[in-house]
CSV table of C-alpha atoms in Angstrom, one decimal:
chain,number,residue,atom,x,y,z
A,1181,UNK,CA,9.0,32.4,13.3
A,1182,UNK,CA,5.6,33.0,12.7
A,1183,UNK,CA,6.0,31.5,9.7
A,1184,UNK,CA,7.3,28.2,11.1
A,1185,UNK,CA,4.2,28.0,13.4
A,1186,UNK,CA,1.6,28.9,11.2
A,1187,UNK,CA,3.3,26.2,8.7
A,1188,UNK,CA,3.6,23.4,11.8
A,1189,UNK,CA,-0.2,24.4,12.3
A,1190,UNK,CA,-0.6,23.4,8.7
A,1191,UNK,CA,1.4,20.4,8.9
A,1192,UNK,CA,-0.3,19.4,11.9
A,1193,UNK,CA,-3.9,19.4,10.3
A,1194,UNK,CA,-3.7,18.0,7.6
A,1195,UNK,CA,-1.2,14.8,9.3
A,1196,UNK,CA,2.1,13.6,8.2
A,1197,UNK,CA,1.3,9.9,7.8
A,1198,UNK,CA,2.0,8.2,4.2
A,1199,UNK,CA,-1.1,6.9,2.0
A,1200,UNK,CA,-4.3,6.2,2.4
A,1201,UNK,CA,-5.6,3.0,1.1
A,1202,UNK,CA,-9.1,2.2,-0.9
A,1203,UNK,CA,-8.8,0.2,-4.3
A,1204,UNK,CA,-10.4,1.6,-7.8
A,1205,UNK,CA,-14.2,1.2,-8.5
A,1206,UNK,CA,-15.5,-0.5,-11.0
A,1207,UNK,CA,-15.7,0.7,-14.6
A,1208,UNK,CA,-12.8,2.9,-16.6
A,1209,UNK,CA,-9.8,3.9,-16.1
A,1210,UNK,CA,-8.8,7.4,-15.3
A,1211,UNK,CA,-6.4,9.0,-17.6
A,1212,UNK,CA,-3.9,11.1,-15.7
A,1213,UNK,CA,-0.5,12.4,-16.6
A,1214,UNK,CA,2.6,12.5,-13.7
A,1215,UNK,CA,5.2,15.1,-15.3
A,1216,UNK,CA,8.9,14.1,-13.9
A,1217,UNK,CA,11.5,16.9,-12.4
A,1218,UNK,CA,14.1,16.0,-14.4
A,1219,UNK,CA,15.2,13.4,-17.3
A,1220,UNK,CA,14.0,9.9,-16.5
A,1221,UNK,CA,16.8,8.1,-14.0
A,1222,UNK,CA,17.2,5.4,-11.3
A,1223,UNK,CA,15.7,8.0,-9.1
A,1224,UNK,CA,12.2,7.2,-10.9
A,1225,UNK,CA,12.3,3.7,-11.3
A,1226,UNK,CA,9.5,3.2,-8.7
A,1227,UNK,CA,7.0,5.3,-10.9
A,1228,UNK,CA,7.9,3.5,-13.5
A,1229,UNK,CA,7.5,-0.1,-12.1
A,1230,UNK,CA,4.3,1.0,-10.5
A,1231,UNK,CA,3.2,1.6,-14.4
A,1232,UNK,CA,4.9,-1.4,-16.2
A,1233,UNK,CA,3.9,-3.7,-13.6
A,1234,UNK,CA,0.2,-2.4,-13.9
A,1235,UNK,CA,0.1,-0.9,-10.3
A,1236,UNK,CA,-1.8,2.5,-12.2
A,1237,UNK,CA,-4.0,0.2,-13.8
A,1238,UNK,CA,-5.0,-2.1,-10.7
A,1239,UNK,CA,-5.9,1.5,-8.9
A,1240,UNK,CA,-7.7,2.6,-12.1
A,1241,UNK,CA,-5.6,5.0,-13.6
A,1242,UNK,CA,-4.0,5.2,-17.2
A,1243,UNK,CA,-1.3,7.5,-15.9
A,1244,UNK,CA,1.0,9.1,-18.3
A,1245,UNK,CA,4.5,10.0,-17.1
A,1246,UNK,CA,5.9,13.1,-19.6
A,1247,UNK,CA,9.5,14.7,-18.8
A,1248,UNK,CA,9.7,18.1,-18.8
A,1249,UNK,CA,10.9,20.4,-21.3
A,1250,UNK,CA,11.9,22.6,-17.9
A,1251,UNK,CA,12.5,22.3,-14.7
A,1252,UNK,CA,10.3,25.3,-14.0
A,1253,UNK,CA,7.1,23.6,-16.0
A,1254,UNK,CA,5.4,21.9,-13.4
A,1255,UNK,CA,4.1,23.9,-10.9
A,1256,UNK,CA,2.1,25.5,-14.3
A,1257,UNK,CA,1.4,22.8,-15.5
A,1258,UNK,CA,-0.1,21.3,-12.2
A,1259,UNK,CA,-2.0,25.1,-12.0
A,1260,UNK,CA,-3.3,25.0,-15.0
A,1261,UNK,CA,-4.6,21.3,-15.2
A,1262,UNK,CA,-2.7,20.5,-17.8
A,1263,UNK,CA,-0.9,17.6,-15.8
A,1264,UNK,CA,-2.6,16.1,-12.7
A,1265,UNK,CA,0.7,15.2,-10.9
A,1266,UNK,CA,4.5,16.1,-10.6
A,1267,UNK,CA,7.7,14.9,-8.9
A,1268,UNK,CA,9.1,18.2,-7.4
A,1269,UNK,CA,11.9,18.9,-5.5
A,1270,UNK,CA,11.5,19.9,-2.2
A,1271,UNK,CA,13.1,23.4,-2.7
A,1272,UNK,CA,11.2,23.7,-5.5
A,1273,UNK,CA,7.6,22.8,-3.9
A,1274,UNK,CA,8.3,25.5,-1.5
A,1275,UNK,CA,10.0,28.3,-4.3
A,1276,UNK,CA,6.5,27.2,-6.2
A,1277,UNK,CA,4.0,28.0,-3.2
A,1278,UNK,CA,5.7,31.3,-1.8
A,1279,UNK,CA,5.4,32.7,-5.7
A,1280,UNK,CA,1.5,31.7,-5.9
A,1281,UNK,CA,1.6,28.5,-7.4
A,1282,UNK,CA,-1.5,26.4,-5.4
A,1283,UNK,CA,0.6,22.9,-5.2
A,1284,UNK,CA,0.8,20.5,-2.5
A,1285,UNK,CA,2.8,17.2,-1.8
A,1286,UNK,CA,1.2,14.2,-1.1
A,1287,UNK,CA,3.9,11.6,-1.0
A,1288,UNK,CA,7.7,11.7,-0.9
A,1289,UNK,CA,9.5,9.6,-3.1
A,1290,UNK,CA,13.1,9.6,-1.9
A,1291,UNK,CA,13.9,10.5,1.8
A,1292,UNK,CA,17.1,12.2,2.2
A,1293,UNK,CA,18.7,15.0,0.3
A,1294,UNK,CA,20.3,14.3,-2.6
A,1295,UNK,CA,22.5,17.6,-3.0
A,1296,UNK,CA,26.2,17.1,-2.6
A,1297,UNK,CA,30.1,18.6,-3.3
A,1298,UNK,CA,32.7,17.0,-3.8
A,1299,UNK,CA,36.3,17.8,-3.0
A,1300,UNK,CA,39.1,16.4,-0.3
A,1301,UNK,CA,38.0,18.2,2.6
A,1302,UNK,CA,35.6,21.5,3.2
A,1303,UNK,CA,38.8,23.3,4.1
A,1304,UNK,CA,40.4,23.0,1.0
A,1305,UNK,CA,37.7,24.8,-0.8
A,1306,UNK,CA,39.0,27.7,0.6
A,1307,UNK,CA,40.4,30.2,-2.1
A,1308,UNK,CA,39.3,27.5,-4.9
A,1309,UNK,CA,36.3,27.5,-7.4
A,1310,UNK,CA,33.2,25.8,-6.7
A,1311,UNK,CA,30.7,24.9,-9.7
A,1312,UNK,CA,27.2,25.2,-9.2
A,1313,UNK,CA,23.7,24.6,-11.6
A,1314,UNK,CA,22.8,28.5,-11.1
A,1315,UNK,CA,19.8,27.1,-8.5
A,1316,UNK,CA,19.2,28.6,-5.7
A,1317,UNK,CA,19.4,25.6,-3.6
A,1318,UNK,CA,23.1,24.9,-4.8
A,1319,UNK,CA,24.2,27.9,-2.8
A,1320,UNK,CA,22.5,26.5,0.8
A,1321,UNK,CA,24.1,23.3,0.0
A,1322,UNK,CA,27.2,24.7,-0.2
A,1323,UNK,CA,27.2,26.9,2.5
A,1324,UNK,CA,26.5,23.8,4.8
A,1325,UNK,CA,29.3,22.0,3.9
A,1326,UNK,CA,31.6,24.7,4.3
A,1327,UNK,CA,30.4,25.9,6.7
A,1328,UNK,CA,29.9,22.3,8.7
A,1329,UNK,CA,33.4,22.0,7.7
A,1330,UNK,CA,34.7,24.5,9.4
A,1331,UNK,CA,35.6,26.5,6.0
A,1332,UNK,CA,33.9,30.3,5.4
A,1333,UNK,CA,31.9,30.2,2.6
A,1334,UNK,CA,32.9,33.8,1.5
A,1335,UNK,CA,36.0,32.3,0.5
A,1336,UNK,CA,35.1,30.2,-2.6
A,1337,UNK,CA,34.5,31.9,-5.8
A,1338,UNK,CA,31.4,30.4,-7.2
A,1339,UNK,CA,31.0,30.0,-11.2
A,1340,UNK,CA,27.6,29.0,-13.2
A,1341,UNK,CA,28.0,25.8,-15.0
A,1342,UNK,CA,24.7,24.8,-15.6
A,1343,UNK,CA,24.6,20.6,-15.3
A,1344,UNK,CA,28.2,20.4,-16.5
A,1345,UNK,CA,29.4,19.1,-13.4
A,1346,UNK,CA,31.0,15.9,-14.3
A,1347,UNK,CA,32.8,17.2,-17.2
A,1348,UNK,CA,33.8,20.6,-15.4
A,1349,UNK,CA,35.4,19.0,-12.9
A,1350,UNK,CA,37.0,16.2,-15.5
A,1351,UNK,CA,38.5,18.7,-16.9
A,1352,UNK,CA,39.9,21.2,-14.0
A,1353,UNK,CA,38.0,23.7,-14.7
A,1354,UNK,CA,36.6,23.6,-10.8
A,1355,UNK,CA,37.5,22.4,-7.6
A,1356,UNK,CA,34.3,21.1,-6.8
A,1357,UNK,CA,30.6,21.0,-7.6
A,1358,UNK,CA,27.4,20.7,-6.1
A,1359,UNK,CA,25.4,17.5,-7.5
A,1360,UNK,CA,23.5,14.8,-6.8
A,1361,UNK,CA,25.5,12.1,-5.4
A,1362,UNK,CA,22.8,9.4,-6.9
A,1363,UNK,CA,23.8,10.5,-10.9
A,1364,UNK,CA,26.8,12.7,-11.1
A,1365,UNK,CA,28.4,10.9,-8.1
A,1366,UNK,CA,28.3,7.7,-9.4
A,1367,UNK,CA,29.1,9.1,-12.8
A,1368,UNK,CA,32.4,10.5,-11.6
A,1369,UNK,CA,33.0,6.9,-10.3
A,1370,UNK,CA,32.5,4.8,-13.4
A,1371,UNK,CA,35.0,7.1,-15.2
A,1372,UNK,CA,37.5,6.9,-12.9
A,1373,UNK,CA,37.4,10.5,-12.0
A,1374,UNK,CA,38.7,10.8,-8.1
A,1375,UNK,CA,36.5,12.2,-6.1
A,1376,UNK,CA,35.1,12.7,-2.4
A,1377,UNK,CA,31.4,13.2,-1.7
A,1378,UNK,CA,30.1,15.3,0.9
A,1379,UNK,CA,26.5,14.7,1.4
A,1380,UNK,CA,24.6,18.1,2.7
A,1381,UNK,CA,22.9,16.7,5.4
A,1382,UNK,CA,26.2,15.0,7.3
A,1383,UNK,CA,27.6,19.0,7.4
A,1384,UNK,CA,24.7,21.4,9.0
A,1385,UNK,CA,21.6,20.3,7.2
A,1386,UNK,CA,18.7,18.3,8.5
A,1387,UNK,CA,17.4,15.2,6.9
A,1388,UNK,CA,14.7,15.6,4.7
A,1389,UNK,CA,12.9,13.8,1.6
A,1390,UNK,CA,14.3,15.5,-1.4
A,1391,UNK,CA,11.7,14.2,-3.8
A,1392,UNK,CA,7.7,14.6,-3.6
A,1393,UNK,CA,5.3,13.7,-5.8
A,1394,UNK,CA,2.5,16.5,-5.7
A,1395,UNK,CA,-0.8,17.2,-7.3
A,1396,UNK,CA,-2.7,20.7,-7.2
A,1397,UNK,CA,-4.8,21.7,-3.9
A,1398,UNK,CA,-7.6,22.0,-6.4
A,1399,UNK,CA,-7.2,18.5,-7.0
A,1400,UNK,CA,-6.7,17.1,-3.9
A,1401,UNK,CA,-9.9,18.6,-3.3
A,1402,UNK,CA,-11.8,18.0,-5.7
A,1403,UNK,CA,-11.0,15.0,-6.5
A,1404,UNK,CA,-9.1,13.1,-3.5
A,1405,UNK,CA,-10.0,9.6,-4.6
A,1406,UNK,CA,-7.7,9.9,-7.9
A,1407,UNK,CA,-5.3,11.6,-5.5
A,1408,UNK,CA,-5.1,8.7,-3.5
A,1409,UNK,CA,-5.2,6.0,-6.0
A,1410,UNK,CA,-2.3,7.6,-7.4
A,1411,UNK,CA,-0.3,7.7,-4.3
A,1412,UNK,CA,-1.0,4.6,-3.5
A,1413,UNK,CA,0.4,3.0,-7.1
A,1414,UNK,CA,3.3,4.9,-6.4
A,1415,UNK,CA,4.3,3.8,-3.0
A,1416,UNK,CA,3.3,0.2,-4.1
A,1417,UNK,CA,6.2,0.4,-7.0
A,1418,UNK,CA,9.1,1.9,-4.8
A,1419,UNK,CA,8.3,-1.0,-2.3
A,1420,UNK,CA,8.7,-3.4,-5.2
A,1421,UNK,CA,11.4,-1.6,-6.4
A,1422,UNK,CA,13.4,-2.1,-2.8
A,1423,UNK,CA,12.5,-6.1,-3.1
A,1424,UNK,CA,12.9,-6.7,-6.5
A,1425,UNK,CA,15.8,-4.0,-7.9
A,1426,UNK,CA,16.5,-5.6,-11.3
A,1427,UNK,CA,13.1,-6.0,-12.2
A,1428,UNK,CA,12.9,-2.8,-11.5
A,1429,UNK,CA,15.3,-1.5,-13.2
A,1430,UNK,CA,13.8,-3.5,-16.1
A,1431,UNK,CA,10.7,-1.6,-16.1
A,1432,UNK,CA,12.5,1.9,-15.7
A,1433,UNK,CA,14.2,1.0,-19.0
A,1434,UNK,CA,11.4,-0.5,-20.9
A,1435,UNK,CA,9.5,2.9,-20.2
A,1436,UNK,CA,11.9,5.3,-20.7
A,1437,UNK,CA,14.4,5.4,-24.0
A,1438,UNK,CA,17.6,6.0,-23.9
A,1439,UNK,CA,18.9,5.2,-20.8
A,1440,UNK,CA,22.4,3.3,-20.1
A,1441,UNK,CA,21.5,0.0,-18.4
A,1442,UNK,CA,24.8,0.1,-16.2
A,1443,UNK,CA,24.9,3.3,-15.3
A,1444,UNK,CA,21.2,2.8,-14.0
A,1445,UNK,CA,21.9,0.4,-12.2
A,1446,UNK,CA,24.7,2.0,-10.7
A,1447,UNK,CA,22.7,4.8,-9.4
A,1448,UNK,CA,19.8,2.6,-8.4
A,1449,UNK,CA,22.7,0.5,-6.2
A,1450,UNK,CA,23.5,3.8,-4.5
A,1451,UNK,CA,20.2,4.9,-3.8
A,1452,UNK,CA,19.2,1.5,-1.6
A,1453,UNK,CA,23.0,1.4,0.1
A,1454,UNK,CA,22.1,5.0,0.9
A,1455,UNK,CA,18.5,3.8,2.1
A,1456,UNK,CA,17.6,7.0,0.5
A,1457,UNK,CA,14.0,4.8,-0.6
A,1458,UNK,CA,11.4,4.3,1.9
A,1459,UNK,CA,8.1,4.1,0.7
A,1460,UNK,CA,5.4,6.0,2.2
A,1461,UNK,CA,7.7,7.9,4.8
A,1462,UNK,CA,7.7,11.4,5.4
A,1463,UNK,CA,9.1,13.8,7.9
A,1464,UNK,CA,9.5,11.6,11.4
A,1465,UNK,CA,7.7,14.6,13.4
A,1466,UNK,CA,6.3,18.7,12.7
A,1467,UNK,CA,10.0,19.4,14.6
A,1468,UNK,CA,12.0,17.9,11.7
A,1469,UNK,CA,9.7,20.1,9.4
A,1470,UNK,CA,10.1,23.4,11.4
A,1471,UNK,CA,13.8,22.6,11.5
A,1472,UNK,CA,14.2,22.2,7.2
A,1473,UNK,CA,11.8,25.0,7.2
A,1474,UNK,CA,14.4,27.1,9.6
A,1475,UNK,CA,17.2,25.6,7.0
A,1476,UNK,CA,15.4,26.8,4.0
A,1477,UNK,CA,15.0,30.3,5.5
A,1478,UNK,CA,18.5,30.7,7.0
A,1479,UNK,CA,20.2,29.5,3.5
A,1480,UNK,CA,17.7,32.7,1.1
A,1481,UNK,CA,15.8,29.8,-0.3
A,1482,UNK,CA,12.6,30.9,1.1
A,1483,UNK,CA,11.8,34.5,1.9
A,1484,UNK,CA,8.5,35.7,1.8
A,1485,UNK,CA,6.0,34.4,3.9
A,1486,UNK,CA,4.0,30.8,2.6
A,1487,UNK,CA,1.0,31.1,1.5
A,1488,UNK,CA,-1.2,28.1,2.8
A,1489,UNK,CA,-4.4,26.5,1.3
A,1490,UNK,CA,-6.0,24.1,2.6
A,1491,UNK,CA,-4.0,20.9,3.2
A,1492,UNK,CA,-1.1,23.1,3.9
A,1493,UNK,CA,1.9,21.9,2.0
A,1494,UNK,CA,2.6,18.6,2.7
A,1495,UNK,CA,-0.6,16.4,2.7
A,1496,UNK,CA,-1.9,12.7,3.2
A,1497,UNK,CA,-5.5,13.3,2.4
């Protein structure tokens, strides 16, 4: 409990409003580079509208989105300077901080969790196997929907299958998986694979914004006005990527290879009916981040106490 105060203190000083505002100077653009948390999907197609529609550029940055070659590079990368920004998940951020890393979020991106299983009911779990990535978030989600679903979560044998889930559970090799209901969800659907989603935060936990994009405290105080800029590009494109979808879409696959154009656009579609995009929005109050805090903490994703420079951990400097 200390813990939750000190962090609330945090929290509380450095404000929980979205970005701040000021346009570029004059003269040229800062180069930058924004790595991504995981392979380039709907999920990003704001950052990647705010750079193909020259939102970076307007607030005088040349910003560089990279992927990562791991989902464990960007806190080090952020540390060592080697990348000025980063989306990170929300368990991640706080995994990043407890183990040293001096990172901080300064915008969320999406605003509800993403995690999900998928079976009948949480009931009939019971006694089954349950397929998760091997991260240490997939364990809390689970035990919230059983849990929240009346089931014990002792029951379910749980097996390591990386992010195999769609073709784990295509082929019966689990009962159910923990995924994100934006891509594996919607993958599941378009092959015809039956399915039932249960979203974590409708069984036990709170609503929070899975997605953040974060910079280094060493940044954000050294250089806020880059901070800033940045943020503000970024919040720009997810706001034109809630009024103009297809065009965004567009941009997500001119800037990123690869990609199948229907089954972006499928998970872009269930982002928005989710209203999981909000641009600019973070926690509603310091309750709702003492209460994910309390989640995180209950679940073994955090254990140690946080460390906190200053800014604390989520920041609209």
């Amino acid at each position: 409990m200390r813990r939750v105060v000190a962090l609330l203190a945090a929290v509380l000083a450095s404000g929980l409003a979205a970005c701040g505002g000021g346009g570029a100077e004059p003269g040229a653009l800062r180069s930058a580079t924004l790595v991504l948390d995981f392979q380039p999907n709907a999920v990003h197609a704001g950052i990647y509208a705010a750079a193909q529609e020259g939102f970076y550029r307007d607030a005088g940055v040349n910003l560089e989105v990279r992927e990562p070659s791991a989902s464990t590079d960007a806190p080090k990368l952020l540390e060592a300077g080697r990348a000025q920004f980063a989306i990170l998940d929300i368990h991640d951020l706080g995994l990043a901080r407890e183990r040293g890393f001096d990172v901080v979020a300064v915008a969320p991106i999406v605003q509800r969790p993403l995690a999900r299983d998928t079976v009948h009911t949480p009931r009939d779990l019971e006694g089954g196997t349950v397929g998760v990535t091997g991260l240490p978030s997939d364990d809390a989600v689970l035990d919230s929907v059983l849990q929240g679903g009346g089931a014990d979560p002792a029951s379910v044998h749980r097996v390591t299958i990386g992010f195999q889930a769609v073709s784990a559970l295509a082929a019966g090799k689990v009962d159910a998986v923990t995924a994100f209901w934006n891509a594996e969800g919607v993958a599941l659907q378009r092959q015809g694979i039956p399915a039932r989603v249960f979203r974590v935060d409708d069984y036990g936990a709170p609503r929070y914004p899975e997605l953040w994009l974060c910079a280094s405290t060493k940044l954000l105080r050294d250089d806020p006005q880059l901070v800033r800029h940045v943020r503000k590009a970024t919040v720009r494109g997810y706001r034109f990527e809630l009024e103009h979808p297809q065009d965004a879409l567009d941009d997500l696959l001119a800037g990123a290879s690869g990609l199948d154009r229907d089954e972006q656009d499928a998970q872009l579609r269930a982002l928005l009916s989710a209203h999981a995009v909000d641009p600019g929005q973070s926690f509603d109050s310091a309750n709702d981040v003492i209460e994910w805090l309390r989640w995180e903490i209950d679940h073994g994703i955090l254990e140690g106490p946080l460390e906190r420079p200053p800014g604390g951990m989520f920041s609209s400097r």
